Amino acid sequence: MAGSTFGTILRVTTWGESHGPALGAVVDGCPAGISLCEEDIQFYMNRRKPGQNPYTTPRSESDRVEILSGVFEGRTTGTPISLIVHNTNQHSGDYSTIKDIYRPGHADYTFDAKYGFRDYRGGGRSSGRETIGRVAAGAIAMKILAEIGIEVHAYTRSIGPVCLTGQFNPLDALTTPTGIPNAEISASAETYLRQCMTERDSAGGVIECITSPLPAGLGEPVFDKADALLSQALMSIGAVKAVEIGDGIQVSLSKGSQNNDSFVMQDGQVTTETNHCGGILGGMTNGSPLLIRAHVKPTPSILAEQNTVTTAGENTVITIPGRHDPVIVPRAVVVVECMVAFTLADLLLRNMSANVASLHRIYDK
């Protein structure tokens, strides 16, 4: 299987299956000398782990991360950082009754079509547990970004028809079970989720991510545009079906005079009066905050009966057993946050070779 590695200078390879002994990641290209310990990573892992409220799967996993290499005396060494999280509460028997049935909305059929074989225990590499490695790697990227004062914050923008409005503090997303940074709106979303659960159904939603102002010039002008790489990073998350940057799809309804962000000088720096572009122009950051949204589909594993087919090509119906999230969005918030952070950290490292002046700053004596 190809495609388990992401990044150019800062690179992550994730490994492991939902119902295997463990999952993890190897992060290569991290600069030496960055303060890093397991608790730095665990903070992000705890936001992703299951079983924290009524709107997540009851699968009980501590998701404790271990650093196996690449850190010595509390600092990165510049060598590959190997990370592992052991599975301790997998119930593989839950899936034995559907091993010969394709689950609607899952990768069961496409895995069979591609490989002629699939791990039916929770989806294998297609399971949401694969994101453990992404979050661990993203936590390291956060430490890199923090070295130059860049912050990345994601939160739930909407669940079903319930949408965040008004002013808010992104950090308040850490205080609600939905990840919506507003307690009242979160309560409305919870009511909607309880209705979905009563109907044996699930919900989707939107995750929004915003950064502090970025250095101008991150990203390459052609195939490796910052928005292209960020979109790839987020679209590679299993449940994400669409990505928007800045005004997103609304730009198709706008006029040039409305959509253009006028430049102004402020405190001796070039800046913009508005941020319709979401912080990216021509594939490169313009110095404004990045604003990006990921649209997440409803959880495909639902208790309601669905039509499907067997591996032998027979029509049948299915009720999916096991332990599943009625909504993926709250646990995916940190995954979006970490994938954005990892992409930006890689772009920062790549950008160091874009101008000969950088060589002089590093090597001139």
Short mmCIF file of C-alpha atoms in Angstrom, two decimals:
data_model
loop_
_atom_site.label_atom_id
_atom_site.label_comp_id
_atom_site.label_asym_id
_atom_site.label_seq_id
_atom_site.Cartn_x
_atom_site.Cartn_y
_atom_site.Cartn_z
CA MET A 1 0.00 0.00 0.00
CA ALA A 2 1.44 3.35 -1.07
CA GLY A 3 0.40 6.75 0.24
CA SER A 4 0.96 6.46 3.99
CA THR A 5 3.57 9.27 4.02
CA PHE A 6 2.86 13.01 3.92
CA GLY A 7 5.18 16.01 3.78
CA THR A 8 8.38 17.05 2.00
CA ILE A 9 11.01 18.08 4.57
CA LEU A 10 8.91 17.41 7.64
CA ARG A 11 7.45 13.99 6.85
CA VAL A 12 5.10 11.66 8.67
CA THR A 13 4.38 8.01 7.96
CA THR A 14 1.43 6.54 9.85
CA TRP A 15 1.04 2.81 10.42
CA GLY A 16 -1.25 0.31 12.13
CA GLU A 17 -4.85 -0.86 12.03
CA SER A 18 -7.96 -0.21 14.07
CA HIS A 19 -7.99 -3.71 15.59
CA GLY A 20 -4.29 -4.51 15.45
CA PRO A 21 -1.93 -4.51 18.45
CA ALA A 22 -0.95 -0.85 18.03
CA LEU A 23 -0.88 2.21 15.80
CA GLY A 24 1.64 4.97 15.44
CA ALA A 25 3.74 7.25 13.32
CA VAL A 26 7.31 8.03 12.36
CA VAL A 27 8.10 11.73 11.99
CA ASP A 28 11.25 12.61 10.07
CA GLY A 29 12.77 16.03 9.39
CA CYS A 30 11.98 17.60 12.76
CA PRO A 31 14.73 20.09 13.68
CA ALA A 32 16.93 19.22 16.63
CA GLY A 33 16.72 21.10 19.89
CA ILE A 34 12.94 21.44 20.28
CA SER A 35 11.60 20.74 23.75
CA LEU A 36 9.36 17.65 23.51
CA CYS A 37 7.96 15.08 25.92
CA GLU A 38 5.11 12.57 25.83
CA GLU A 39 2.77 14.89 27.72
CA ASP A 40 3.16 17.52 24.99
CA ILE A 41 1.69 14.98 22.57
CA GLN A 42 -0.79 13.45 25.03
CA PHE A 43 -2.67 16.75 25.35
CA TYR A 44 -3.72 16.42 21.70
CA MET A 45 -4.27 12.66 21.91
CA ASN A 46 -6.72 13.16 24.78
CA ARG A 47 -8.83 15.47 22.62
CA ARG A 48 -9.12 12.74 19.96
CA LYS A 49 -9.64 9.64 22.11
CA PRO A 50 -13.05 7.92 22.31
CA GLY A 51 -15.47 7.49 25.19
CA GLN A 52 -15.41 11.04 26.55
CA ASN A 53 -19.11 11.96 26.27
CA PRO A 54 -22.46 10.55 25.02
CA TYR A 55 -21.72 11.68 21.46
CA THR A 56 -18.61 9.54 20.92
CA THR A 57 -18.10 5.81 20.61
CA PRO A 58 -18.05 4.06 24.01
CA ARG A 59 -14.86 2.23 22.99
CA SER A 60 -12.60 2.81 26.00
CA GLU A 61 -9.00 3.53 25.02
CA SER A 62 -6.46 5.50 27.03
CA ASP A 63 -4.54 6.25 23.82
CA ARG A 64 -1.32 6.71 25.77
CA VAL A 65 1.49 7.68 23.44
CA GLU A 66 5.06 6.48 23.84
CA ILE A 67 8.08 8.13 22.22
CA LEU A 68 10.46 5.36 21.09
CA SER A 69 13.16 7.44 19.42
CA GLY A 70 14.26 10.89 18.34
CA VAL A 71 14.17 12.57 21.76
CA PHE A 72 16.98 12.73 24.31
CA GLU A 73 16.98 14.59 27.61
CA GLY A 74 13.71 16.29 26.69
CA ARG A 75 14.77 17.64 23.30
CA THR A 76 14.48 16.43 19.72
CA THR A 77 17.72 15.06 18.30
CA GLY A 78 16.99 15.67 14.60
CA THR A 79 16.62 11.92 13.99
CA PRO A 80 13.30 10.15 13.21
CA ILE A 81 10.76 10.38 16.04
CA SER A 82 8.95 7.06 16.41
CA LEU A 83 5.61 7.10 18.24
CA ILE A 84 3.36 4.23 19.32
CA VAL A 85 -0.12 3.88 20.84
CA HIS A 86 -1.30 0.42 21.89
CA ASN A 87 -4.85 -0.77 21.23
CA THR A 88 -6.31 -2.18 24.44
CA ASN A 89 -10.09 -2.33 23.97
CA GLN A 90 -10.74 -3.62 20.46
CA HIS A 91 -13.83 -5.87 20.12
CA SER A 92 -13.07 -7.60 16.83
CA GLY A 93 -15.89 -10.09 17.36
CA ASP A 94 -18.40 -7.29 16.84
CA TYR A 95 -17.59 -7.44 13.13
CA SER A 96 -17.64 -11.20 12.51
CA THR A 97 -21.31 -11.18 11.49
CA ILE A 98 -20.69 -8.64 8.71
CA LYS A 99 -17.34 -9.82 7.38
CA ASP A 100 -18.97 -10.87 4.09
CA ILE A 101 -21.18 -7.76 3.76
CA TYR A 102 -20.21 -4.35 2.40
CA ARG A 103 -21.10 -1.54 4.81
CA PRO A 104 -22.69 1.46 3.04
CA GLY A 105 -20.56 4.60 3.30
CA HIS A 106 -17.41 2.64 4.20
CA ALA A 107 -14.34 1.58 2.23
CA ASP A 108 -15.22 -2.13 2.37
CA TYR A 109 -16.11 -2.49 -1.30
CA THR A 110 -13.35 -0.24 -2.63
CA PHE A 111 -10.71 -2.08 -0.57
CA ASP A 112 -11.90 -5.38 -2.03
CA ALA A 113 -11.97 -3.93 -5.53
CA LYS A 114 -8.39 -2.65 -5.21
CA TYR A 115 -6.62 -5.34 -3.17
CA GLY A 116 -8.90 -8.38 -3.39
CA PHE A 117 -8.71 -8.50 0.39
CA ARG A 118 -9.74 -6.36 3.35
CA ASP A 119 -9.51 -6.20 7.12
CA TYR A 120 -13.20 -6.25 8.08
CA ARG A 121 -12.46 -5.55 11.77
CA GLY A 122 -13.48 -1.92 11.97
CA GLY A 123 -12.06 -0.92 8.62
CA GLY A 124 -8.34 -1.49 9.18
CA ARG A 125 -6.37 1.41 7.68
CA SER A 126 -9.62 3.17 6.73
CA SER A 127 -10.71 3.41 10.35
CA GLY A 128 -10.79 6.70 12.18
CA ARG A 129 -8.16 5.27 14.52
CA GLU A 130 -5.59 5.81 11.78
CA THR A 131 -5.75 9.48 12.73
CA ILE A 132 -3.87 8.68 15.95
CA GLY A 133 -0.60 8.96 14.02
CA ARG A 134 -1.67 12.24 12.41
CA VAL A 135 -2.49 13.79 15.77
CA ALA A 136 0.79 12.67 17.33
CA ALA A 137 2.71 14.13 14.38
CA GLY A 138 0.65 17.31 14.47
CA ALA A 139 1.47 17.80 18.14
CA ILE A 140 5.16 17.86 17.19
CA ALA A 141 4.40 20.33 14.39
CA MET A 142 2.66 22.56 16.95
CA LYS A 143 5.91 22.68 18.92
CA ILE A 144 7.79 23.75 15.79
CA LEU A 145 5.26 26.50 15.04
CA ALA A 146 5.35 27.70 18.63
CA GLU A 147 9.05 28.41 18.23
CA ILE A 148 8.14 31.40 16.03
CA GLY A 149 4.87 32.29 17.72
CA ILE A 150 2.37 30.72 15.30
CA GLU A 151 -0.84 29.34 16.83
CA VAL A 152 -3.38 27.02 15.17
CA HIS A 153 -6.89 26.58 16.59
CA ALA A 154 -9.72 24.45 15.21
CA TYR A 155 -13.30 24.22 16.44
CA THR A 156 -16.68 22.93 15.36
CA ARG A 157 -18.44 25.45 13.11
CA SER A 158 -21.65 23.46 12.76
CA ILE A 159 -23.32 20.13 13.44
CA GLY A 160 -26.20 19.37 11.13
CA PRO A 161 -28.27 22.57 10.83
CA VAL A 162 -26.91 24.09 14.07
CA CYS A 163 -24.25 26.68 13.22
CA LEU A 164 -21.91 28.89 15.26
CA THR A 165 -22.76 32.60 15.12
CA GLY A 166 -21.48 35.82 16.65
CA GLN A 167 -18.18 36.49 18.41
CA PHE A 168 -16.37 33.61 20.10
CA ASN A 169 -13.06 32.47 21.53
CA PRO A 170 -11.72 29.40 19.67
CA LEU A 171 -10.25 28.05 22.92
CA ASP A 172 -13.79 27.67 24.29
CA ALA A 173 -14.10 24.68 21.94
CA LEU A 174 -12.21 22.75 24.62
CA THR A 175 -15.05 23.28 27.11
CA THR A 176 -18.03 21.76 25.24
CA PRO A 177 -18.73 18.15 24.19
CA THR A 178 -19.42 19.22 20.60
CA GLY A 179 -16.31 21.36 20.13
CA ILE A 180 -18.52 24.38 19.41
CA PRO A 181 -16.96 27.37 21.22
CA ASN A 182 -20.30 28.61 22.54
CA ALA A 183 -22.14 26.77 25.32
CA GLU A 184 -25.64 27.80 24.22
CA ILE A 185 -25.14 26.83 20.58
CA SER A 186 -23.45 23.62 21.68
CA ALA A 187 -26.54 22.75 23.74
CA SER A 188 -28.71 23.17 20.63
CA ALA A 189 -26.37 20.88 18.68
CA GLU A 190 -26.59 18.30 21.48
CA THR A 191 -30.38 18.36 21.24
CA TYR A 192 -30.10 17.72 17.52
CA LEU A 193 -27.66 14.84 18.12
CA ARG A 194 -29.97 13.21 20.65
CA GLN A 195 -32.72 13.33 18.05
CA CYS A 196 -30.44 11.64 15.51
CA MET A 197 -29.54 8.95 18.03
CA THR A 198 -33.22 8.33 18.80
CA GLU A 199 -33.76 7.82 15.08
CA ARG A 200 -30.77 5.40 14.99
CA ASP A 201 -29.03 7.84 12.68
CA SER A 202 -25.95 10.10 12.64
CA ALA A 203 -24.92 13.66 11.82
CA GLY A 204 -22.23 15.56 9.92
CA GLY A 205 -20.86 19.04 10.33
CA VAL A 206 -18.17 21.60 9.58
CA ILE A 207 -14.82 22.12 11.30
CA GLU A 208 -13.17 25.52 10.97
CA CYS A 209 -9.50 26.24 11.63
CA ILE A 210 -7.82 29.61 12.05
CA THR A 211 -4.18 30.52 12.59
CA SER A 212 -2.43 33.55 13.95
CA PRO A 213 -0.92 35.67 11.15
CA LEU A 214 1.57 33.65 9.11
CA PRO A 215 4.76 34.84 7.45
CA ALA A 216 4.05 35.94 3.87
CA GLY A 217 5.36 33.68 1.13
CA LEU A 218 4.71 30.15 2.42
CA GLY A 219 3.76 27.80 -0.40
CA GLU A 220 4.90 27.28 -3.99
CA PRO A 221 3.25 29.08 -6.94
CA VAL A 222 2.31 26.05 -9.09
CA PHE A 223 1.52 22.49 -7.98
CA ASP A 224 2.54 22.86 -4.34
CA LYS A 225 0.37 25.86 -3.56
CA ALA A 226 -0.27 26.31 0.16
CA ASP A 227 -4.01 25.94 -0.41
CA ALA A 228 -3.49 22.83 -2.55
CA LEU A 229 -1.36 21.13 0.11
CA LEU A 230 -3.70 22.14 2.92
CA SER A 231 -6.64 20.81 0.93
CA GLN A 232 -4.81 17.53 0.35
CA ALA A 233 -4.00 17.30 4.05
CA LEU A 234 -7.63 17.76 5.07
CA MET A 235 -9.18 15.73 2.24
CA SER A 236 -6.95 12.83 3.28
CA ILE A 237 -8.90 12.64 6.55
CA GLY A 238 -11.39 9.84 5.98
CA ALA A 239 -14.64 11.65 6.72
CA VAL A 240 -13.86 14.98 5.02
CA LYS A 241 -15.74 15.53 1.73
CA ALA A 242 -15.06 19.21 0.99
CA VAL A 243 -12.60 21.96 1.93
CA GLU A 244 -13.06 25.72 1.80
CA ILE A 245 -10.50 28.48 2.28
CA GLY A 246 -11.52 32.03 3.14
CA ASP A 247 -14.93 32.77 1.64
CA GLY A 248 -14.83 29.37 -0.05
CA ILE A 249 -17.76 28.57 -2.32
CA GLN A 250 -19.26 32.00 -1.67
CA VAL A 251 -16.68 33.55 -4.02
CA SER A 252 -18.70 32.23 -6.95
CA LEU A 253 -21.51 34.60 -5.94
CA SER A 254 -19.23 37.57 -5.43
CA LYS A 255 -17.92 40.35 -7.69
CA GLY A 256 -14.24 41.17 -8.05
CA SER A 257 -14.74 44.49 -6.31
CA GLN A 258 -16.22 42.60 -3.35
CA ASN A 259 -13.88 39.62 -3.28
CA ASN A 260 -10.54 41.43 -3.62
CA ASP A 261 -8.76 42.21 -0.34
CA SER A 262 -7.43 45.77 -0.56
CA PHE A 263 -3.83 46.25 0.60
CA VAL A 264 -2.94 48.85 3.23
CA MET A 265 0.16 49.73 5.24
CA GLN A 266 -0.10 49.20 8.98
CA ASP A 267 2.77 49.62 11.43
CA GLY A 268 5.19 49.55 8.50
CA GLN A 269 3.84 46.22 7.21
CA VAL A 270 1.77 45.31 4.15
CA THR A 271 -1.61 43.99 5.24
CA THR A 272 -5.17 43.73 3.93
CA GLU A 273 -8.40 45.42 4.96
CA THR A 274 -10.37 42.18 4.65
CA ASN A 275 -9.54 38.47 4.41
CA HIS A 276 -11.85 36.99 1.78
CA CYS A 277 -8.89 34.96 0.43
CA GLY A 278 -8.38 33.23 3.77
CA GLY A 279 -4.74 34.26 3.99
CA ILE A 280 -3.55 32.77 0.67
CA LEU A 281 -2.96 34.49 -2.69
CA GLY A 282 -1.46 32.76 -5.71
CA GLY A 283 -0.77 29.68 -3.65
CA MET A 284 1.32 31.63 -1.10
CA THR A 285 0.42 33.02 2.30
CA ASN A 286 -0.05 36.81 2.34
CA GLY A 287 0.61 37.44 6.03
CA SER A 288 -3.04 37.34 7.12
CA PRO A 289 -4.50 34.59 9.34
CA LEU A 290 -5.27 31.36 7.52
CA LEU A 291 -8.98 30.47 7.58
CA ILE A 292 -9.94 26.99 6.37
CA ARG A 293 -13.02 24.77 6.72
CA ALA A 294 -13.49 21.01 6.43
CA HIS A 295 -16.93 19.57 5.73
CA VAL A 296 -17.37 16.23 7.49
CA LYS A 297 -19.89 13.59 6.43
CA PRO A 298 -22.27 11.85 8.86
CA THR A 299 -20.86 8.74 10.52
CA PRO A 300 -21.59 5.89 8.06
CA SER A 301 -21.98 3.25 10.80
CA ILE A 302 -25.59 3.65 11.95
CA LEU A 303 -28.04 1.36 13.75
CA ALA A 304 -30.81 1.91 11.20
CA GLU A 305 -31.31 -0.86 8.64
CA GLN A 306 -29.67 -0.19 5.25
CA ASN A 307 -29.67 -1.91 1.87
CA THR A 308 -26.38 -3.39 0.70
CA VAL A 309 -24.80 -6.41 -1.02
CA THR A 310 -22.64 -9.32 0.09
CA THR A 311 -19.14 -10.14 -1.15
CA ALA A 312 -20.82 -12.87 -3.22
CA GLY A 313 -22.94 -10.28 -5.02
CA GLU A 314 -26.27 -10.91 -3.30
CA ASN A 315 -28.67 -8.17 -2.24
CA THR A 316 -29.24 -7.99 1.50
CA VAL A 317 -29.85 -5.59 4.40
CA ILE A 318 -27.51 -4.65 7.20
CA THR A 319 -27.69 -3.27 10.72
CA ILE A 320 -24.13 -2.39 11.74
CA PRO A 321 -23.10 -3.72 15.17
CA GLY A 322 -20.23 -2.39 17.26
CA ARG A 323 -19.48 0.91 18.99
CA HIS A 324 -19.69 4.01 16.84
CA ASP A 325 -19.75 7.80 17.09
CA PRO A 326 -23.16 9.33 16.29
CA VAL A 327 -21.12 12.29 15.04
CA ILE A 328 -17.44 12.32 14.06
CA VAL A 329 -16.99 16.09 14.11
CA PRO A 330 -16.02 16.78 17.77
CA ARG A 331 -13.20 14.22 17.77
CA ALA A 332 -12.08 15.25 14.29
CA VAL A 333 -11.52 18.87 15.37
CA VAL A 334 -8.06 18.08 16.71
CA VAL A 335 -7.26 16.00 13.61
CA VAL A 336 -7.97 19.00 11.37
CA GLU A 337 -5.95 21.24 13.69
CA CYS A 338 -2.97 18.87 13.62
CA MET A 339 -3.01 18.33 9.84
CA VAL A 340 -3.07 22.10 9.27
CA ALA A 341 -0.20 22.54 11.72
CA PHE A 342 1.86 19.78 10.12
CA THR A 343 1.38 21.22 6.63
CA LEU A 344 2.35 24.71 7.77
CA ALA A 345 5.43 23.47 9.64
CA ASP A 346 6.60 21.63 6.53
CA LEU A 347 6.01 24.74 4.38
CA LEU A 348 8.03 26.84 6.85
CA LEU A 349 10.98 24.47 6.55
CA ARG A 350 10.68 24.35 2.75
CA ASN A 351 10.56 28.13 2.56
CA MET A 352 13.98 28.46 4.17
CA SER A 353 15.56 27.57 0.81
CA ALA A 354 13.45 29.94 -1.32
CA ASN A 355 15.80 32.91 -1.19
CA VAL A 356 19.59 33.20 -1.19
CA ALA A 357 19.29 35.70 1.66
CA SER A 358 18.32 32.76 3.87
CA LEU A 359 21.66 31.10 3.12
CA HIS A 360 23.49 34.25 4.12
CA ARG A 361 21.53 34.53 7.37
CA ILE A 362 22.47 30.98 8.32
CA TYR A 363 26.02 30.65 7.02
CA ASP A 364 27.57 34.14 6.94
CA LYS A 365 30.02 34.73 9.77
#
